[in-house]
Coordinates of C-alpha atoms in Angstrom, one line a residue:
Chain A
X274 CA 65.7 175.7 100.6
X275 CA 69.0 176.0 98.6
X276 CA 72.7 173.8 99.3
X277 CA 75.4 175.5 98.7
X278 CA 79.2 174.8 96.9
X279 CA 81.6 174.2 100.2
X280 CA 84.5 173.5 98.2
X281 CA 84.6 171.0 94.5
X282 CA 87.4 169.4 94.0
X283 CA 87.9 167.8 89.8
X284 CA 88.3 163.9 90.4
X285 CA 88.4 162.1 87.5
X286 CA 86.5 163.6 84.9
X287 CA 83.8 165.3 86.7
X288 CA 83.3 166.7 90.6
X289 CA 83.8 165.6 94.3
X290 CA 81.1 168.6 95.6
X291 CA 80.8 169.1 99.0
X292 CA 77.5 171.2 99.9
X293 CA 75.6 172.1 103.0
X294 CA 72.2 173.1 103.8
X295 CA 69.7 173.4 106.6
X296 CA 68.0 170.6 107.2
X297 CA 64.4 171.1 108.3
X298 CA 64.0 167.5 108.9
X299 CA 66.9 167.3 111.0
X300 CA 66.3 171.2 112.5
X301 CA 70.4 171.8 112.4
X302 CA 72.5 172.3 109.1
X303 CA 74.0 169.0 107.3
X304 CA 76.4 169.3 105.1
X305 CA 76.7 166.1 102.2
X306 CA 79.2 165.1 99.2
X307 CA 78.9 164.8 95.5
X308 CA 80.4 162.6 92.5
X309 CA 79.4 164.3 89.7
X310 CA 81.0 162.6 86.6
X311 CA 81.6 164.3 83.8
X312 CA 78.4 162.9 82.6
X313 CA 76.5 165.6 84.5
X314 CA 77.6 168.5 82.7
X315 CA 75.1 168.2 80.0
X316 CA 72.6 165.7 81.0
X317 CA 70.9 164.5 84.2
X318 CA 72.8 161.3 85.6
X319 CA 72.1 158.6 87.5
X320 CA 72.9 158.2 91.2
X321 CA 74.0 156.2 93.9
X322 CA 72.5 157.1 97.9
X323 CA 75.4 156.0 100.1
X324 CA 74.3 155.8 103.1
X325 CA 77.3 155.2 105.7
X326 CA 78.4 153.5 109.1
X327 CA 78.5 154.2 113.0
X328 CA 81.0 156.7 113.4
X329 CA 80.9 158.3 109.8
X330 CA 80.4 161.8 108.8
X331 CA 79.6 162.5 105.0
X332 CA 83.5 162.3 104.2
X333 CA 84.9 158.4 104.4
X334 CA 82.7 157.2 102.0
X335 CA 84.2 159.7 98.8
X336 CA 87.7 159.8 100.6
X337 CA 88.0 155.8 101.2
X338 CA 86.2 153.8 98.8
X339 CA 87.0 154.1 95.5
X340 CA 84.5 154.4 94.0
X341 CA 84.4 157.3 91.7
X342 CA 87.1 154.7 89.6
X343 CA 84.4 152.8 89.1
X344 CA 80.8 155.8 89.4
X345 CA 83.3 157.8 86.5
X346 CA 83.7 154.6 83.6
X347 CA 79.3 154.8 84.1
X348 CA 78.5 157.7 84.4
X349 CA 76.3 157.6 87.6
X350 CA 76.5 160.3 90.6
X351 CA 77.8 159.2 93.5
X352 CA 75.3 160.6 96.9
X353 CA 77.3 160.0 100.5
X354 CA 74.8 162.0 103.8
X355 CA 76.8 162.4 107.0
X356 CA 75.1 159.7 109.6
X357 CA 73.1 162.4 112.2
X358 CA 72.1 165.5 112.9
X359 CA 75.1 167.4 113.6
X360 CA 74.9 170.6 115.6
X361 CA 72.5 169.6 118.2
X362 CA 73.6 168.8 122.1
X363 CA 71.0 166.4 123.0
X364 CA 72.5 164.9 127.3
X365 CA 73.9 161.8 125.9
X366 CA 74.3 161.7 122.6
X367 CA 77.9 161.8 122.2
X368 CA 78.3 159.4 125.8
X369 CA 78.6 156.3 123.4
X370 CA 79.5 155.7 119.5
X371 CA 77.4 153.7 119.0
X372 CA 74.3 155.7 119.8
X373 CA 73.7 159.5 119.2
X374 CA 76.2 161.7 117.2
X375 CA 77.5 160.2 114.7
X376 CA 74.8 157.1 115.2
X377 CA 71.4 157.4 113.7
X378 CA 70.4 154.0 112.2
X379 CA 68.7 155.6 109.4
X380 CA 65.0 156.2 111.8
X381 CA 62.5 158.9 112.9
X382 CA 63.1 158.5 115.9
X383 CA 59.4 158.8 118.4
X384 CA 61.8 159.3 122.4
X385 CA 60.6 162.5 123.0
X386 CA 63.8 162.9 123.8
X387 CA 65.4 162.3 120.6
X388 CA 62.2 163.5 118.0
X389 CA 62.9 166.5 117.4
X390 CA 65.7 166.1 115.9
X391 CA 67.5 162.3 115.0
X392 CA 64.4 162.1 111.9
X393 CA 67.3 159.9 109.3
X394 CA 65.3 157.8 107.0
X395 CA 62.8 161.1 106.1
X396 CA 66.2 163.3 105.5
X397 CA 67.6 160.8 103.1
X398 CA 64.3 159.7 101.6
X399 CA 62.4 163.1 101.7
X400 CA 64.1 166.4 101.7
X401 CA 67.9 165.2 101.1
X402 CA 66.2 163.4 98.1
X403 CA 64.4 166.3 97.0
X404 CA 67.0 168.7 98.0
X405 CA 69.2 166.9 95.3
X406 CA 66.9 166.4 92.3
X407 CA 66.0 170.2 92.7
X408 CA 69.1 171.4 92.4
X409 CA 71.2 169.3 91.0
X410 CA 71.4 167.2 87.2
X411 CA 70.3 163.5 88.9
X412 CA 68.3 161.9 87.4
X413 CA 64.8 161.1 89.6
X414 CA 64.2 157.3 88.2
X415 CA 67.1 156.0 87.3
X416 CA 68.2 156.3 91.3
X417 CA 68.7 153.8 93.8
X418 CA 71.0 153.3 97.0
X419 CA 74.0 151.6 99.6
X420 CA 75.5 151.4 102.3
X421 CA 77.9 149.9 105.2
X422 CA 77.0 148.8 108.4
X423 CA 74.3 150.7 109.9
X424 CA 73.9 152.3 106.3
X425 CA 73.9 148.7 104.5
X426 CA 70.7 148.5 107.7
X427 CA 69.9 151.8 106.0
X428 CA 70.1 151.4 102.4
X429 CA 67.9 147.7 101.9
X430 CA 64.6 149.4 104.8
X431 CA 65.1 151.9 102.6
X432 CA 64.8 150.2 99.3
X433 CA 61.9 147.7 100.3
X434 CA 59.8 150.7 102.0
X435 CA 60.3 153.2 98.9
X436 CA 61.0 150.4 95.7
X437 CA 59.5 153.1 93.2
X438 CA 61.9 155.8 95.0
X439 CA 65.4 153.7 94.9
X440 CA 65.3 151.1 92.1
X441 CA 68.1 148.9 93.3
X442 CA 69.9 148.4 97.2
X443 CA 73.3 146.9 97.9
X444 CA 74.9 146.5 101.5
X445 CA 78.0 146.1 101.8
X446 CA 79.0 144.1 105.7
X447 CA 74.2 145.4 106.7
X448 CA 73.4 145.7 110.1
X449 CA 71.2 142.7 109.1
X450 CA 67.9 142.3 111.4
X451 CA 69.0 145.1 114.1
X452 CA 65.9 144.1 116.7
X453 CA 67.9 141.3 117.6
X454 CA 71.8 142.6 117.5
X455 CA 73.1 145.0 120.8
X456 CA 74.1 148.1 117.8
X457 CA 70.0 147.0 116.9
X458 CA 68.8 147.1 120.3
X459 CA 70.2 150.4 121.3
X460 CA 69.2 152.3 118.2
X461 CA 66.0 150.6 118.0
X462 CA 65.0 150.9 122.0
X463 CA 66.9 155.0 122.4
X464 CA 65.3 156.2 119.3
X465 CA 61.6 154.1 119.1
X466 CA 61.1 152.8 122.7
X467 CA 60.8 149.3 124.1
X468 CA 57.3 148.4 122.3
X469 CA 60.0 145.5 119.9
X470 CA 56.5 146.3 117.4
X471 CA 57.5 149.5 116.3
X472 CA 61.1 148.5 115.3
X473 CA 60.0 146.3 112.5
X474 CA 59.5 149.2 110.2
X475 CA 63.3 149.3 110.7
X476 CA 64.6 146.0 109.9
X477 CA 65.6 144.5 106.6
X478 CA 64.8 140.4 107.9
X479 CA 61.4 141.9 109.6
X480 CA 60.5 143.9 106.1
X481 CA 61.1 141.3 103.8
X482 CA 58.4 139.2 106.0
X483 CA 55.5 141.8 105.1
X484 CA 56.9 143.4 102.3
X485 CA 55.7 140.3 100.3
X486 CA 55.0 141.7 97.1
X487 CA 57.6 143.9 95.5
X488 CA 60.1 142.0 93.2
X489 CA 64.0 142.8 95.6
X490 CA 66.9 142.8 93.0
X491 CA 69.7 143.1 96.0
X492 CA 73.4 142.6 96.2
X493 CA 75.4 142.2 99.7
X494 CA 79.0 141.3 100.4
X495 CA 80.8 140.3 103.6
X496 CA 83.6 139.6 104.4
X497 CA 84.0 135.9 106.5
X498 CA 87.2 137.8 109.1
X499 CA 84.8 140.5 110.0
X500 CA 84.5 140.7 113.7
X501 CA 81.2 142.5 114.0
X502 CA 80.0 138.8 111.8
X503 CA 77.8 136.5 114.7
X504 CA 77.4 139.6 117.0
X505 CA 75.7 142.6 114.7
X506 CA 74.9 142.1 111.2
X507 CA 73.6 138.8 111.4
X508 CA 73.9 137.4 108.0
X509 CA 72.9 134.2 108.7
X510 CA 69.4 134.9 109.7
X511 CA 69.3 137.5 106.9
X512 CA 69.7 133.6 105.1
X513 CA 66.8 131.8 106.4
X514 CA 64.6 134.0 106.5
X515 CA 65.1 134.9 102.5
X516 CA 64.7 130.8 102.3
X517 CA 61.3 130.7 103.9
X518 CA 60.0 133.1 102.5
X519 CA 61.3 132.0 98.9
X520 CA 62.6 135.1 98.1
X521 CA 66.5 133.5 97.3
X522 CA 65.9 134.7 93.2
X523 CA 65.6 138.9 95.0
X524 CA 68.9 138.2 96.5
X525 CA 73.0 137.2 95.8
X526 CA 74.0 137.9 99.0
X527 CA 78.5 136.5 98.6
X528 CA 80.6 135.4 102.2
X529 CA 84.2 137.2 101.0
X530 CA 87.1 134.1 102.6
X531 CA 89.3 136.7 104.9
X532 CA 88.4 140.3 104.5
X533 CA 87.0 142.2 107.7
X534 CA 84.9 145.4 108.2
X535 CA 87.6 148.6 106.9
X536 CA 86.9 150.5 103.8
X537 CA 89.9 147.8 102.7
X538 CA 86.9 145.3 102.5
X539 CA 84.6 147.7 100.7
X540 CA 87.0 149.2 98.6
X541 CA 88.0 145.8 96.7
X542 CA 84.4 144.8 95.4
X543 CA 82.8 148.8 94.3
X544 CA 83.8 148.3 91.7
X545 CA 81.1 145.3 91.5
X546 CA 78.3 146.9 93.8
X547 CA 78.4 149.5 91.0
X548 CA 77.9 147.1 88.6
X549 CA 75.1 145.8 90.2
X550 CA 73.2 149.6 89.7
X551 CA 74.8 150.3 86.7
X552 CA 73.0 146.9 84.9
X553 CA 68.9 148.7 86.2
X554 CA 70.1 151.8 86.5
X555 CA 70.8 152.4 83.1
X556 CA 68.6 149.8 81.5
Chain B
X298 CA 115.9 144.7 114.0
X299 CA 112.7 142.5 113.7
X300 CA 109.8 145.3 111.3
X301 CA 106.2 143.6 114.0
X302 CA 103.1 143.7 112.9
X303 CA 100.5 146.4 113.8
X304 CA 97.1 145.3 111.9
X305 CA 96.2 143.3 108.5
X306 CA 93.8 144.1 106.2
X307 CA 92.6 141.9 103.9
X308 CA 92.4 143.5 100.3
X309 CA 92.1 143.5 97.0
X310 CA 92.9 140.0 97.2
X311 CA 96.5 140.4 99.3
X312 CA 96.3 142.4 102.2
X313 CA 97.8 146.0 104.3
X314 CA 99.7 145.3 106.9
X315 CA 100.6 148.1 109.2
X316 CA 104.3 147.5 111.1
X317 CA 105.6 149.4 113.0
X318 CA 110.2 149.1 114.5
X319 CA 112.5 150.9 115.7
X320 CA 114.6 153.3 113.5
X321 CA 118.1 153.7 114.4
X322 CA 119.2 156.5 112.1
X323 CA 116.0 158.3 113.6
X324 CA 115.8 157.4 117.0
X325 CA 112.2 156.9 117.6
X326 CA 109.2 154.3 116.7
X327 CA 108.0 154.1 113.1
X328 CA 105.2 153.5 111.2
X329 CA 104.5 152.0 107.5
X330 CA 102.3 150.5 106.0
X331 CA 103.1 148.2 102.8
X332 CA 100.7 146.0 101.0
X333 CA 101.7 143.0 99.6
X334 CA 99.3 141.6 96.6
X335 CA 98.2 137.5 96.4
X336 CA 101.4 137.0 95.2
X337 CA 103.6 137.5 97.2
X338 CA 102.8 134.7 98.3
X339 CA 104.6 132.4 97.1
X340 CA 106.8 134.3 94.7
X341 CA 109.2 138.3 96.2
X342 CA 107.7 141.3 94.1
X343 CA 108.6 144.5 92.7
X344 CA 107.5 147.5 95.3
X345 CA 107.3 151.6 94.7
X346 CA 107.9 152.6 97.5
X347 CA 105.7 156.4 97.8
X348 CA 106.7 158.8 99.9
X349 CA 104.0 161.3 101.6
X350 CA 103.4 165.8 101.7
X351 CA 103.5 167.6 104.1
X352 CA 101.2 166.6 107.9
X353 CA 100.8 163.2 105.8
X354 CA 101.4 160.0 107.7
X355 CA 102.1 156.5 106.8
X356 CA 97.9 156.2 106.2
X357 CA 96.8 158.9 103.8
X358 CA 97.8 157.0 100.6
X359 CA 97.4 154.3 101.9
X360 CA 93.8 155.2 102.9
X361 CA 92.9 156.9 99.9
X362 CA 94.9 156.8 96.8
X363 CA 92.9 154.1 95.4
X364 CA 96.7 152.6 94.8
X365 CA 96.0 148.8 95.7
X366 CA 93.5 148.6 92.7
X367 CA 95.9 148.9 89.8
X368 CA 98.9 147.6 92.4
X369 CA 97.0 144.5 92.7
X370 CA 96.8 143.9 88.8
X371 CA 100.1 143.8 88.4
X372 CA 101.5 141.9 90.9
X373 CA 103.0 145.2 92.4
X374 CA 103.6 146.0 96.8
X375 CA 103.5 149.1 97.7
X376 CA 105.4 150.5 100.8
X377 CA 104.3 153.2 102.6
X378 CA 106.2 155.4 105.4
X379 CA 105.7 158.1 108.0
X380 CA 106.4 161.2 106.6
X381 CA 109.7 162.2 110.0
X382 CA 110.5 161.5 113.2
X383 CA 107.7 160.2 115.5
X384 CA 107.7 160.5 119.0
X385 CA 110.9 163.3 119.7
X386 CA 110.7 166.2 121.6
X387 CA 112.9 168.9 119.9
X388 CA 111.4 172.6 120.9
X389 CA 109.7 174.0 117.5
X390 CA 109.0 170.4 116.1
X391 CA 105.8 171.1 116.1
X392 CA 105.2 175.1 115.9
X393 CA 104.2 175.5 112.2
X394 CA 102.2 172.5 109.7
X395 CA 106.0 172.6 106.9
X396 CA 108.8 172.6 109.3
X397 CA 109.6 169.8 112.9
X398 CA 106.8 166.6 112.7
X399 CA 105.2 165.6 109.8
X400 CA 107.4 167.7 107.4
X401 CA 110.6 166.2 107.2
X402 CA 111.9 166.5 103.9
X403 CA 113.5 163.2 103.0
X404 CA 116.6 165.9 104.1
X405 CA 119.9 164.3 106.5
X406 CA 119.0 167.5 108.5
X407 CA 122.8 169.3 109.8
X408 CA 122.0 171.7 111.3
X409 CA 122.5 170.4 115.3
X410 CA 119.3 170.5 116.6
X411 CA 118.0 168.5 114.2
X412 CA 119.9 165.9 113.1
X413 CA 120.1 163.1 115.7
X414 CA 116.0 162.6 115.5
X415 CA 115.7 163.7 111.3
X416 CA 117.6 161.7 109.2
X417 CA 115.1 161.5 106.6
X418 CA 117.1 160.5 103.5
X419 CA 119.4 157.6 105.5
X420 CA 115.7 156.1 106.8
X421 CA 114.3 155.8 103.3
X422 CA 116.6 154.8 101.3
X423 CA 119.3 152.5 103.8
X424 CA 117.1 151.8 106.6
X425 CA 113.6 151.5 106.0
X426 CA 114.8 149.9 102.3
X427 CA 116.9 147.2 104.1
X428 CA 114.6 145.5 106.8
X429 CA 111.5 145.5 104.1
X430 CA 114.9 144.1 101.9
X431 CA 115.4 141.2 104.4
X432 CA 111.6 140.8 105.7
X433 CA 109.0 141.3 103.5
X434 CA 108.4 139.1 100.4
X435 CA 109.9 142.0 98.2
X436 CA 112.1 141.2 95.1
X437 CA 115.2 144.5 95.7
X438 CA 116.2 144.4 91.7
X439 CA 113.0 145.8 90.9
X440 CA 111.9 148.5 92.9
X441 CA 110.9 152.3 92.5
X442 CA 109.8 155.8 94.0
X443 CA 106.4 157.7 94.1
X444 CA 105.6 160.6 95.6
X445 CA 103.3 164.1 96.2
X446 CA 104.8 167.6 97.1
X447 CA 107.2 167.0 99.5
X448 CA 107.2 163.8 98.8
X449 CA 107.2 163.8 95.3
X450 CA 110.1 165.7 96.4
X451 CA 111.3 162.4 97.5
X452 CA 110.8 160.2 95.2
X453 CA 112.4 162.2 92.8
X454 CA 115.1 162.7 93.6
X455 CA 115.7 160.3 96.0
X456 CA 115.9 158.3 92.6
X457 CA 118.0 160.5 90.9
X458 CA 121.2 159.7 94.1
X459 CA 120.4 156.5 93.2
X460 CA 119.5 154.6 90.2
X461 CA 120.6 151.6 90.9
X462 CA 118.2 151.1 93.8
X463 CA 115.1 152.6 92.4
X464 CA 114.3 151.7 88.8
X465 CA 112.2 155.1 88.1
X466 CA 110.7 157.2 89.9
X467 CA 107.1 159.7 89.5
X468 CA 105.8 162.0 91.3
X469 CA 102.8 164.3 91.6
X470 CA 103.6 167.9 91.9
X471 CA 106.7 167.2 93.1
X472 CA 107.9 170.4 95.1
X473 CA 110.6 170.1 91.9
X474 CA 112.8 173.0 92.7
X475 CA 112.9 173.8 97.1
X476 CA 115.6 176.5 96.6
X477 CA 113.5 178.7 95.3
X478 CA 110.3 178.5 97.0
X479 CA 109.3 179.1 100.6
X480 CA 108.8 175.4 102.0
X481 CA 112.0 174.0 100.4
X482 CA 114.0 177.3 102.2
X483 CA 112.3 177.4 105.3
X484 CA 112.9 173.3 105.2
X485 CA 116.3 173.8 103.9
X486 CA 117.4 176.2 106.3
X487 CA 116.3 175.3 108.7
X488 CA 117.6 172.0 108.8
X489 CA 120.6 172.5 106.6
X490 CA 122.3 175.9 107.7
X491 CA 122.3 178.8 105.9
X492 CA 124.5 177.3 102.6
X493 CA 123.3 176.6 99.9
X494 CA 125.5 175.1 98.5
X495 CA 124.4 172.4 100.7
X496 CA 121.7 172.3 99.6
X497 CA 121.7 171.0 96.1
X498 CA 121.9 167.5 96.9
X499 CA 117.9 168.4 97.9
X500 CA 116.9 169.9 94.7
X501 CA 115.8 168.3 91.6
X502 CA 116.5 170.7 89.5
X503 CA 119.7 171.1 90.3
X504 CA 120.4 167.2 90.4
X505 CA 119.7 167.4 86.9
X506 CA 122.5 169.4 86.5
X507 CA 125.1 167.5 88.6
X508 CA 123.8 163.8 87.3
X509 CA 124.3 163.7 83.7
X510 CA 125.9 160.7 82.7
X511 CA 122.0 158.3 83.9
X512 CA 119.2 158.2 81.5
X513 CA 116.3 158.7 84.0
X514 CA 112.7 157.3 83.0
X515 CA 110.5 160.1 84.4
X516 CA 106.9 161.2 85.2
X517 CA 105.3 163.3 86.5
X518 CA 102.4 165.1 86.6
X519 CA 100.5 168.3 88.1
X520 CA 97.2 169.9 88.2
X521 CA 96.0 173.0 86.7
X522 CA 94.0 174.1 89.2
X523 CA 97.0 173.6 92.3
X524 CA 96.7 176.5 94.9
X525 CA 100.7 176.1 95.6
X526 CA 101.4 175.3 91.7
X527 CA 103.3 178.8 91.2
X528 CA 104.5 180.2 94.5
X529 CA 105.7 176.3 95.8
X530 CA 106.3 174.0 93.1
X531 CA 107.9 175.5 90.0
X532 CA 107.0 173.1 87.5
X533 CA 108.3 175.9 85.1
X534 CA 111.5 175.8 86.4
X535 CA 111.6 171.4 86.1
X536 CA 110.7 171.7 82.5
X537 CA 112.5 174.5 81.5
X538 CA 116.3 173.3 83.2
X539 CA 115.3 170.0 81.4
X540 CA 114.6 171.3 78.7
X541 CA 118.5 173.0 78.8
X542 CA 120.2 170.1 80.2
X543 CA 117.8 168.3 76.4
X544 CA 116.7 165.3 78.6
X545 CA 113.6 165.8 77.0
X546 CA 113.2 161.9 76.5
X547 CA 113.9 161.3 80.3
X548 CA 110.9 163.0 81.6
X549 CA 106.7 163.2 80.5
X550 CA 105.6 166.3 82.3
X551 CA 101.5 166.5 82.5
X552 CA 99.9 169.5 83.0
X553 CA 96.5 167.9 83.7
X554 CA 93.8 170.7 83.1
X555 CA 91.6 171.6 86.5
X556 CA 92.4 169.1 89.3
X557 CA 94.3 170.7 91.9
X558 CA 96.4 169.5 94.2
X559 CA 93.9 167.1 96.8
X560 CA 94.0 163.1 96.7
X561 CA 91.1 163.3 94.4
X562 CA 93.9 164.6 92.1
X563 CA 96.4 161.3 93.0
X564 CA 94.1 158.9 92.8
X565 CA 92.4 159.8 89.6
X566 CA 96.1 159.3 87.2
X567 CA 97.2 156.7 90.5
X568 CA 96.6 153.8 88.1
X569 CA 98.7 155.9 84.9
X570 CA 101.8 156.1 87.5
X571 CA 100.9 152.6 88.9
X572 CA 101.3 151.7 84.8
X573 CA 104.0 153.0 84.4
X574 CA 106.4 151.8 87.4
X575 CA 105.2 148.7 86.3
X576 CA 106.7 148.8 83.2
X577 CA 109.2 149.5 84.0
X578 CA 109.8 146.7 86.9
X579 CA 108.0 143.5 85.7
X580 CA 110.0 144.3 82.5

């Protein structure tokens, strides 16, 4: 399946390119943005997938994070997918901002109503990853994943389950334990059904307990003024699990005083995150 | 008149604050964004006004330019006003994207239909400037102005006419000679009437000819792939006038190969522009 160019804007010596393509996994047409640094003209470059949060499209990160300033310094590509299938019509998919459209939660749905289209996990890990490696100048050996909020959840779970495919992960304000927060419970019960055992495959805290034989390297930033910190993100539960498992050396979890859940927070620390990825991608 | 806080987000150690207030000049309520660097907690800081382009609000620059990364390094505040009166209802004010709402053009209208509300020149130079100096920790002696497209026109004309109030100006893709381009002719005839003599007060190329006794210091960046370059921006006319008047030392006009009119272009060169302002504001 070919990706086709929608728009192309020069930025920091490279280009931001919007592509569209038909997704077999999602059964619909999808768009995504890529920043290709100038180095990509002559060689394959490392890349970071950025998974966005609830209500976002492929545009939010590319327009608001300031990431290209830093990615261009390191010669790293950025890949920003959308957050759910688009243009499919399923009853109830637009009733709320935290389920359905704009809220795919990076899972493969098993509930019949959603199972045909809501396959964002396989879309990111298999289909989009393969399309990008085949058709863009990306070095498949040097790829990692980053995300925000729902996308932070996506980045951490995808990395833990696919460590040979993604060299590291980092997250801003991730939903770290979705089985135990309202956003997560709504999404996981809706897409996967009521058997909570099935939710564990998409829960960072649970995956840490079952994936013990790999050495992770994860950076997490969260703001202390984030309205969702206590109720939805459950960073305390993540920290406690990391300690209980003795995995402290695999995590850097930072609480940034006074910062909230917005892109003003992300933009402040995006340089640190890209540096974290560059350290591992450019080894 | 008091400005009241609408929202406040921590960003690069300082804060982005959205304010609203009643404008006497415009006869309506207005919003604007300010970035206050952390230094502003203990001292008055320099500030750059950023005037946005057609269709923009107070949000575009603050969300998309990446400017806070650089302004925070220099301890400089950013002030981002809206681009027209809001919430007033004048027949025809929403008929087109390049006139009326979102397109105040930084002039004081004299045509009766627009004269009551469309006073963006006095709003920026007098009212908002005064409000900000009175109520925020800004050093009145260290203020400058920057802008994009219609706002680049605004920045250059406002600086040339008020050199004691604004220490320097810079512009991305400015409408440099509005008397001679379609956007400018539509706006200036609409707001000021058909007598082209009155347009000269709001035309950078014309103002350069009449304001000969001041030493300017202006940085202009324009992209060679800007769709509006030849027809609307008229940078050639600006360069020719600068040469004819022997004012080359007062201008740095750069043509950036392959860049367009978008915020991807602005974000690439915003650091250079803030450095230009810092050199003069922090003397």
